[in-house]
């Protein structure tokens, strides 16, 4: 109902700079936004953010009767919800095409690729099995929901532990987490989706933002589709293809798909490694009885602009690495030992991009002249 | 009603942490933690809504509560109702006729005093969205144990041994009661004592609001 439309001049501008090799947020064609994973206090709950896109995943389990055709297998159920929190264009309690599409893709990627050992979820054949339910809640939709949701699903499934069960005769005892250590879910392989936006039938953009996604799937002024579309590729850590989905205009060369798959393969491997690493580090923290909570991810030092959380500027001839050591020093003891008390710090984020963050002072309008180098040196 | 003033001074709430503009697609949003309890709230509005739900005199407020996992329950609907009533009294809806305001709440962690945390996060998100309000509101929860002791902002361990739990919402101008939400059994005197204690503790929450808002606004502080 309340769709967001993009004007023709925005579309043509974005198409123009893309053909010159630039993206609006200053990334390269193959560059992804920053990925961060934070865990909640319970097993199997995490928030994954890919740039500004944020997704909450929670895995829960219950004992149910198995399906008649698969009496010795557990059940995996994936549910995606997009509430008005994700963006003002979404309506409450209504399934949109996007949420159905997302649900189906995740089911293809995680159920149909048989990455979870469902047989290990069986308690009593034909009577009792564990049913895992993955709830995906989209908190903020800023493009590439599929990749973000798939990372969230995989992370929460790999992080989840179910209570231990003992059978004595006919009765089944489910132990609480305090009585017996919970059992992790067995995953045979770790599939992750990667998204590419196709422009002009030959430019591949990895991790498209909301704007790029809307531009490439919409038709141009003449009403003819310009050969744009979105390509979703699911691969596991062994670089085996698990999912291929394409929407938008038809692809006119098979080379493009091959190119996308090879670049997705490396990316997926990287993501899976990062997921594994974050789960291991979370696990060691838990063993040390450190309380992990979503409250940990609340940062209080961002510059609070009214519409954008941070200010991202692309600096053409400025390398953040030159200043990194100095900035790192400022970051650790920014209160008193600051040589000259500046209102804001410049912190490196993506290559060639810096973020401006403030401490306790109230924010001011910061002027960014076309010569942004000067701003940095202030 | 209050006899011992010193006793009222002796209150403590769990540490609060807040980040505004946590979500960039919403008009206003806030993530708030009170101790280990965490909630995210996003506010969208005033925006265009369907003809049949428009009202001529004021903005239509829609509140959605979403739990962390599992199917939506009756308890969620009930929370929605309480939050809706509270927000309705605070927002100057008559300034935005024929429009809609959507408040969406997402549960992240529930370790006691969850409703109070949701309400406080709502108030911060409404402030962040820049909607006109009659007053701000602060929610404080408390628990009454078997001996009749009142514990402000209870932790889960204290909730287990409690006989009753209460959540009070006060407005900022005259500190008068906006919403009361109780559960369990208690005496009349315990109720009024708990209310007075929460009323004085609400000052802490209002101070916290000022601290947060003054980070991005020159108007306060």
Short mmCIF file of N, CA, C and O in Angstrom, two decimals, chain A residues 244-342:
data_model
loop_
_atom_site.label_atom_id
_atom_site.label_comp_id
_atom_site.label_asym_id
_atom_site.label_seq_id
_atom_site.Cartn_x
_atom_site.Cartn_y
_atom_site.Cartn_z
N UNK A 244 19.86 -21.31 -5.91
CA UNK A 244 20.07 -20.31 -6.95
C UNK A 244 18.71 -19.71 -7.24
O UNK A 244 17.76 -20.42 -7.54
N UNK A 245 18.60 -18.41 -7.11
CA UNK A 245 17.31 -17.78 -7.35
C UNK A 245 17.53 -16.46 -8.07
O UNK A 245 18.43 -15.71 -7.74
N UNK A 246 16.70 -16.22 -9.05
CA UNK A 246 16.88 -14.99 -9.81
C UNK A 246 15.53 -14.32 -10.02
O UNK A 246 14.56 -14.97 -10.35
N UNK A 247 15.48 -13.04 -9.77
CA UNK A 247 14.25 -12.31 -10.06
C UNK A 247 14.61 -11.08 -10.88
O UNK A 247 15.71 -10.55 -10.77
N UNK A 248 13.67 -10.62 -11.68
CA UNK A 248 13.93 -9.49 -12.56
C UNK A 248 14.11 -9.97 -13.98
O UNK A 248 13.62 -11.04 -14.35
N UNK A 249 14.84 -9.21 -14.76
CA UNK A 249 14.99 -9.55 -16.17
C UNK A 249 15.87 -10.78 -16.35
O UNK A 249 16.67 -11.11 -15.49
N UNK A 250 15.68 -11.45 -17.48
CA UNK A 250 16.43 -12.66 -17.77
C UNK A 250 17.91 -12.34 -17.95
O UNK A 250 18.28 -11.27 -18.40
N UNK A 251 18.74 -13.29 -17.56
CA UNK A 251 20.18 -13.11 -17.73
C UNK A 251 20.54 -13.50 -19.14
O UNK A 251 20.11 -14.56 -19.62
N UNK A 252 21.29 -12.65 -19.84
CA UNK A 252 21.57 -13.01 -21.22
C UNK A 252 22.89 -13.72 -21.45
O UNK A 252 23.19 -14.13 -22.55
N UNK A 253 23.71 -13.88 -20.42
CA UNK A 253 24.88 -14.71 -20.65
C UNK A 253 25.14 -15.58 -19.44
O UNK A 253 24.97 -15.15 -18.30
N UNK A 254 25.55 -16.82 -19.70
CA UNK A 254 25.80 -17.74 -18.59
C UNK A 254 27.09 -17.39 -17.86
O UNK A 254 27.30 -17.82 -16.73
N UNK A 255 27.92 -16.58 -18.52
CA UNK A 255 29.18 -16.17 -17.89
C UNK A 255 28.92 -15.40 -16.61
O UNK A 255 29.66 -15.49 -15.64
N UNK A 256 27.84 -14.60 -16.65
CA UNK A 256 27.52 -13.75 -15.50
C UNK A 256 27.25 -14.60 -14.27
O UNK A 256 27.72 -14.28 -13.17
N UNK A 257 26.49 -15.69 -14.46
CA UNK A 257 26.17 -16.56 -13.32
C UNK A 257 27.44 -17.21 -12.79
O UNK A 257 27.66 -17.28 -11.58
N UNK A 258 28.30 -17.64 -13.71
CA UNK A 258 29.56 -18.26 -13.28
C UNK A 258 30.41 -17.28 -12.49
O UNK A 258 30.99 -17.61 -11.45
N UNK A 259 30.42 -16.04 -12.98
CA UNK A 259 31.21 -15.00 -12.31
C UNK A 259 30.65 -14.77 -10.90
O UNK A 259 31.40 -14.67 -9.92
N UNK A 260 29.31 -14.73 -10.83
CA UNK A 260 28.67 -14.50 -9.53
C UNK A 260 28.96 -15.64 -8.57
O UNK A 260 29.27 -15.42 -7.40
N UNK A 261 28.91 -16.89 -9.10
CA UNK A 261 29.12 -18.04 -8.22
C UNK A 261 30.54 -18.06 -7.68
O UNK A 261 30.76 -18.30 -6.50
N UNK A 262 31.52 -17.78 -8.54
CA UNK A 262 32.90 -17.81 -8.05
C UNK A 262 33.15 -16.73 -7.01
O UNK A 262 33.84 -16.97 -6.02
N UNK A 263 32.55 -15.55 -7.23
CA UNK A 263 32.80 -14.51 -6.24
C UNK A 263 31.99 -14.78 -4.97
O UNK A 263 32.42 -14.44 -3.86
N UNK A 264 30.82 -15.44 -5.11
CA UNK A 264 30.02 -15.78 -3.93
C UNK A 264 30.71 -16.85 -3.09
O UNK A 264 30.60 -16.87 -1.87
N UNK A 265 31.42 -17.76 -3.78
CA UNK A 265 32.04 -18.88 -3.07
C UNK A 265 33.03 -18.39 -2.02
O UNK A 265 33.01 -18.84 -0.87
N UNK A 266 33.88 -17.44 -2.41
CA UNK A 266 34.87 -16.93 -1.46
C UNK A 266 34.18 -16.16 -0.34
O UNK A 266 34.56 -16.26 0.83
N UNK A 267 33.16 -15.42 -0.74
CA UNK A 267 32.47 -14.59 0.25
C UNK A 267 31.76 -15.46 1.29
O UNK A 267 31.83 -15.21 2.50
N UNK A 268 31.08 -16.53 0.81
CA UNK A 268 30.34 -17.40 1.72
C UNK A 268 31.31 -18.09 2.69
O UNK A 268 31.00 -18.25 3.87
N UNK A 269 32.46 -18.50 2.16
CA UNK A 269 33.45 -19.17 3.00
C UNK A 269 33.88 -18.21 4.13
O UNK A 269 33.98 -18.60 5.28
N UNK A 270 34.12 -16.96 3.75
CA UNK A 270 34.52 -15.95 4.74
C UNK A 270 33.45 -15.77 5.81
O UNK A 270 33.75 -15.72 7.00
N UNK A 271 32.19 -15.69 5.35
CA UNK A 271 31.09 -15.47 6.30
C UNK A 271 30.97 -16.65 7.25
O UNK A 271 30.82 -16.48 8.46
N UNK A 272 31.05 -17.88 6.69
CA UNK A 272 30.92 -19.06 7.54
C UNK A 272 32.05 -19.10 8.57
O UNK A 272 31.82 -19.41 9.75
N UNK A 273 33.27 -18.75 8.14
CA UNK A 273 34.39 -18.72 9.08
C UNK A 273 34.12 -17.72 10.19
O UNK A 273 34.41 -17.98 11.36
N UNK A 274 33.55 -16.58 9.81
CA UNK A 274 33.28 -15.56 10.82
C UNK A 274 32.21 -16.03 11.79
O UNK A 274 32.31 -15.81 13.00
N UNK A 275 31.17 -16.70 11.26
CA UNK A 275 30.10 -17.21 12.13
C UNK A 275 30.68 -18.21 13.12
O UNK A 275 30.43 -18.14 14.33
N UNK A 276 31.51 -19.13 12.60
CA UNK A 276 32.10 -20.15 13.47
C UNK A 276 32.95 -19.50 14.55
O UNK A 276 32.92 -19.90 15.72
N UNK A 277 33.72 -18.50 14.14
CA UNK A 277 34.62 -17.84 15.08
C UNK A 277 33.82 -17.13 16.18
O UNK A 277 34.14 -17.23 17.36
N UNK A 278 32.75 -16.47 15.77
CA UNK A 278 31.98 -15.73 16.78
C UNK A 278 31.27 -16.69 17.73
O UNK A 278 31.11 -16.38 18.91
N UNK A 279 30.86 -17.86 17.21
CA UNK A 279 30.21 -18.83 18.10
C UNK A 279 31.22 -19.40 19.09
O UNK A 279 30.92 -19.55 20.28
N UNK A 280 32.42 -19.68 18.61
CA UNK A 280 33.45 -20.22 19.51
C UNK A 280 33.81 -19.21 20.59
O UNK A 280 33.90 -19.54 21.78
N UNK A 281 33.95 -17.93 20.19
CA UNK A 281 34.33 -16.93 21.19
C UNK A 281 33.19 -16.70 22.19
O UNK A 281 33.42 -16.47 23.37
N UNK A 282 31.95 -16.80 21.70
CA UNK A 282 30.80 -16.68 22.60
C UNK A 282 30.78 -17.84 23.59
O UNK A 282 30.48 -17.67 24.77
N UNK A 283 31.11 -19.02 23.06
CA UNK A 283 31.09 -20.21 23.90
C UNK A 283 32.14 -20.14 25.01
O UNK A 283 31.85 -20.49 26.16
N UNK A 284 33.35 -19.66 24.67
CA UNK A 284 34.38 -19.57 25.70
C UNK A 284 34.00 -18.53 26.76
O UNK A 284 34.26 -18.73 27.94
N UNK A 285 33.33 -17.45 26.30
CA UNK A 285 32.88 -16.44 27.27
C UNK A 285 31.84 -17.04 28.21
O UNK A 285 31.84 -16.78 29.42
N UNK A 286 30.92 -17.84 27.65
CA UNK A 286 29.89 -18.45 28.48
C UNK A 286 30.48 -19.43 29.49
O UNK A 286 29.99 -19.56 30.60
N UNK A 287 31.53 -20.14 29.04
CA UNK A 287 32.15 -21.08 29.97
C UNK A 287 32.83 -20.37 31.12
O UNK A 287 32.96 -20.92 32.20
N UNK A 288 33.25 -19.13 30.86
CA UNK A 288 33.84 -18.35 31.95
C UNK A 288 32.76 -17.67 32.79
O UNK A 288 33.04 -16.79 33.58
N UNK A 289 31.52 -18.02 32.51
CA UNK A 289 30.34 -17.49 33.22
C UNK A 289 30.20 -15.97 33.06
O UNK A 289 29.75 -15.28 33.96
N UNK A 290 30.61 -15.48 31.90
CA UNK A 290 30.36 -14.08 31.59
C UNK A 290 28.92 -13.99 31.11
O UNK A 290 28.48 -14.80 30.31
N UNK A 291 28.19 -13.04 31.65
CA UNK A 291 26.79 -12.92 31.23
C UNK A 291 26.72 -12.17 29.91
O UNK A 291 27.15 -11.02 29.81
N UNK A 292 26.19 -12.84 28.89
CA UNK A 292 26.05 -12.21 27.58
C UNK A 292 24.60 -11.78 27.41
O UNK A 292 23.68 -12.51 27.74
N UNK A 293 24.43 -10.58 26.92
CA UNK A 293 23.09 -10.02 26.85
C UNK A 293 23.04 -9.06 25.67
O UNK A 293 24.06 -8.52 25.28
N UNK A 294 21.84 -8.87 25.12
CA UNK A 294 21.70 -7.90 24.03
C UNK A 294 22.04 -6.48 24.48
O UNK A 294 22.31 -5.62 23.65
N UNK A 295 22.02 -6.24 25.78
CA UNK A 295 22.34 -4.90 26.28
C UNK A 295 23.78 -4.52 25.93
O UNK A 295 24.10 -3.34 25.85
N UNK A 296 24.64 -5.54 25.70
CA UNK A 296 26.05 -5.24 25.40
C UNK A 296 26.23 -4.48 24.10
O UNK A 296 27.24 -3.81 23.90
N UNK A 297 25.27 -4.63 23.19
CA UNK A 297 25.50 -4.01 21.88
C UNK A 297 25.03 -2.56 21.83
O UNK A 297 25.18 -1.90 20.81
N UNK A 298 24.47 -2.05 22.91
CA UNK A 298 24.04 -0.65 22.92
C UNK A 298 25.27 0.21 23.07
O UNK A 298 25.99 0.13 24.05
N UNK A 299 25.52 1.03 22.06
CA UNK A 299 26.66 1.94 22.14
C UNK A 299 26.12 3.33 22.42
O UNK A 299 25.05 3.69 21.98
N UNK A 300 26.87 4.09 23.16
CA UNK A 300 26.35 5.39 23.56
C UNK A 300 27.18 6.53 23.02
O UNK A 300 27.03 7.65 23.44
N UNK A 301 28.07 6.24 22.06
CA UNK A 301 28.94 7.31 21.60
C UNK A 301 28.72 7.71 20.16
O UNK A 301 29.50 8.43 19.59
N UNK A 302 27.63 7.21 19.54
CA UNK A 302 27.39 7.59 18.16
C UNK A 302 26.88 9.01 18.06
O UNK A 302 26.17 9.49 18.93
N UNK A 303 27.21 9.64 16.96
CA UNK A 303 26.65 10.95 16.70
C UNK A 303 25.17 10.75 16.38
O UNK A 303 24.82 10.01 15.50
N UNK A 304 24.31 11.39 17.14
CA UNK A 304 22.90 11.15 16.96
C UNK A 304 22.31 12.19 16.02
O UNK A 304 21.84 13.23 16.45
N UNK A 305 22.38 11.91 14.75
CA UNK A 305 21.70 12.78 13.80
C UNK A 305 20.24 12.36 13.77
O UNK A 305 19.88 11.32 14.28
N UNK A 306 19.40 13.18 13.19
CA UNK A 306 17.98 12.85 13.29
C UNK A 306 17.56 11.74 12.34
O UNK A 306 16.65 10.99 12.65
N UNK A 307 18.19 11.63 11.18
CA UNK A 307 17.75 10.58 10.28
C UNK A 307 18.77 9.47 10.12
O UNK A 307 18.41 8.32 10.03
N UNK A 308 20.02 9.81 10.12
CA UNK A 308 21.02 8.77 9.95
C UNK A 308 21.80 8.61 11.23
O UNK A 308 22.09 9.57 11.91
N UNK A 309 22.12 7.37 11.54
CA UNK A 309 22.80 7.13 12.79
C UNK A 309 24.24 7.64 12.73
O UNK A 309 24.70 8.33 13.61
N UNK A 310 24.92 7.31 11.66
CA UNK A 310 26.30 7.76 11.51
C UNK A 310 26.41 8.50 10.20
O UNK A 310 25.58 8.40 9.33
N UNK A 311 27.45 9.20 10.09
CA UNK A 311 27.71 9.96 8.88
C UNK A 311 28.80 9.22 8.13
O UNK A 311 29.90 9.05 8.64
N UNK A 312 28.50 8.77 6.92
CA UNK A 312 29.52 8.10 6.13
C UNK A 312 29.94 9.01 5.00
O UNK A 312 29.12 9.50 4.24
N UNK A 313 31.23 9.27 4.92
CA UNK A 313 31.70 10.09 3.82
C UNK A 313 32.78 9.35 3.07
O UNK A 313 33.60 8.65 3.66
N UNK A 314 32.76 9.51 1.79
CA UNK A 314 33.80 8.88 0.97
C UNK A 314 34.89 9.91 0.71
O UNK A 314 34.62 11.03 0.26
N UNK A 315 36.11 9.54 1.00
CA UNK A 315 37.22 10.45 0.81
C UNK A 315 38.06 9.93 -0.34
O UNK A 315 38.55 8.81 -0.29
N UNK A 316 38.20 10.73 -1.38
CA UNK A 316 38.83 10.23 -2.59
C UNK A 316 40.33 10.00 -2.42
O UNK A 316 40.85 8.97 -2.76
N UNK A 317 41.01 11.01 -1.87
CA UNK A 317 42.46 10.88 -1.83
C UNK A 317 42.98 10.84 -0.40
O UNK A 317 44.03 11.36 -0.09
N UNK A 318 42.19 10.23 0.46
CA UNK A 318 42.60 10.20 1.86
C UNK A 318 42.60 8.76 2.32
O UNK A 318 41.61 8.05 2.13
N UNK A 319 43.68 8.32 2.89
CA UNK A 319 43.73 6.95 3.35
C UNK A 319 43.64 6.93 4.86
O UNK A 319 44.44 7.55 5.56
N UNK A 320 42.64 6.22 5.37
CA UNK A 320 42.41 6.21 6.80
C UNK A 320 43.52 5.48 7.54
O UNK A 320 43.82 5.78 8.69
N UNK A 321 44.16 4.54 6.84
CA UNK A 321 45.21 3.75 7.48
C UNK A 321 46.36 4.62 7.99
O UNK A 321 47.02 4.29 8.97
N UNK A 322 46.59 5.75 7.31
CA UNK A 322 47.67 6.64 7.74
C UNK A 322 47.45 7.13 9.16
O UNK A 322 48.40 7.34 9.91
N UNK A 323 46.21 7.31 9.48
CA UNK A 323 45.90 7.92 10.76
C UNK A 323 45.47 6.91 11.82
O UNK A 323 45.11 7.28 12.90
N UNK A 324 45.49 5.65 11.44
CA UNK A 324 44.83 4.65 12.28
C UNK A 324 45.43 4.59 13.69
O UNK A 324 44.72 4.57 14.68
N UNK A 325 46.75 4.57 13.76
CA UNK A 325 47.38 4.40 15.07
C UNK A 325 46.98 5.54 16.00
O UNK A 325 46.70 5.32 17.18
N UNK A 326 46.93 6.71 15.44
CA UNK A 326 46.56 7.86 16.26
C UNK A 326 45.13 7.75 16.75
O UNK A 326 44.83 7.98 17.91
N UNK A 327 44.25 7.34 15.81
CA UNK A 327 42.83 7.24 16.16
C UNK A 327 42.61 6.16 17.20
O UNK A 327 41.85 6.32 18.15
N UNK A 328 43.30 5.04 17.05
CA UNK A 328 43.15 3.97 18.01
C UNK A 328 43.50 4.44 19.41
O UNK A 328 42.84 4.09 20.38
N UNK A 329 44.55 5.24 19.49
CA UNK A 329 44.94 5.78 20.78
C UNK A 329 43.84 6.64 21.37
O UNK A 329 43.55 6.56 22.55
N UNK A 330 43.23 7.42 20.49
CA UNK A 330 42.16 8.29 20.96
C UNK A 330 40.97 7.49 21.43
O UNK A 330 40.27 7.86 22.36
N UNK A 331 40.75 6.37 20.76
CA UNK A 331 39.60 5.57 21.11
C UNK A 331 39.69 4.97 22.50
O UNK A 331 38.71 4.86 23.21
N UNK A 332 40.90 4.57 22.88
CA UNK A 332 41.01 3.87 24.15
C UNK A 332 40.96 4.84 25.34
O UNK A 332 40.34 4.54 26.35
N UNK A 333 41.60 5.98 25.21
CA UNK A 333 41.51 6.92 26.33
C UNK A 333 41.13 8.31 25.80
O UNK A 333 41.97 9.18 25.61
N UNK A 334 39.87 8.44 25.52
CA UNK A 334 39.42 9.66 24.88
C UNK A 334 39.01 10.73 25.89
O UNK A 334 38.62 11.80 25.51
N UNK A 335 39.04 10.43 27.17
CA UNK A 335 38.48 11.37 28.13
C UNK A 335 39.43 12.53 28.45
O UNK A 335 39.12 13.68 28.22
N UNK A 336 40.60 12.17 28.98
CA UNK A 336 41.47 13.22 29.49
C UNK A 336 42.73 13.42 28.66
O UNK A 336 43.17 14.54 28.45
N UNK A 337 43.27 12.31 28.18
CA UNK A 337 44.57 12.39 27.54
C UNK A 337 44.51 12.88 26.10
O UNK A 337 45.50 12.87 25.40
N UNK A 338 43.31 13.25 25.65
CA UNK A 338 43.18 13.78 24.30
C UNK A 338 44.04 15.03 24.15
O UNK A 338 43.90 15.97 24.92
N UNK A 339 44.95 15.09 23.18
CA UNK A 339 45.80 16.27 23.06
C UNK A 339 45.01 17.55 22.81
O UNK A 339 45.19 18.54 23.49
N UNK A 340 44.14 17.51 21.82
CA UNK A 340 43.29 18.67 21.64
C UNK A 340 41.83 18.19 21.68
O UNK A 340 41.44 17.33 20.89
N UNK A 341 41.06 18.70 22.61
CA UNK A 341 39.72 18.17 22.78
C UNK A 341 38.82 18.48 21.58
O UNK A 341 38.37 19.61 21.42
N UNK A 342 38.65 17.50 20.71
CA UNK A 342 37.80 17.72 19.55
C UNK A 342 36.41 17.21 19.85
O UNK A 342 36.23 16.34 20.70
#
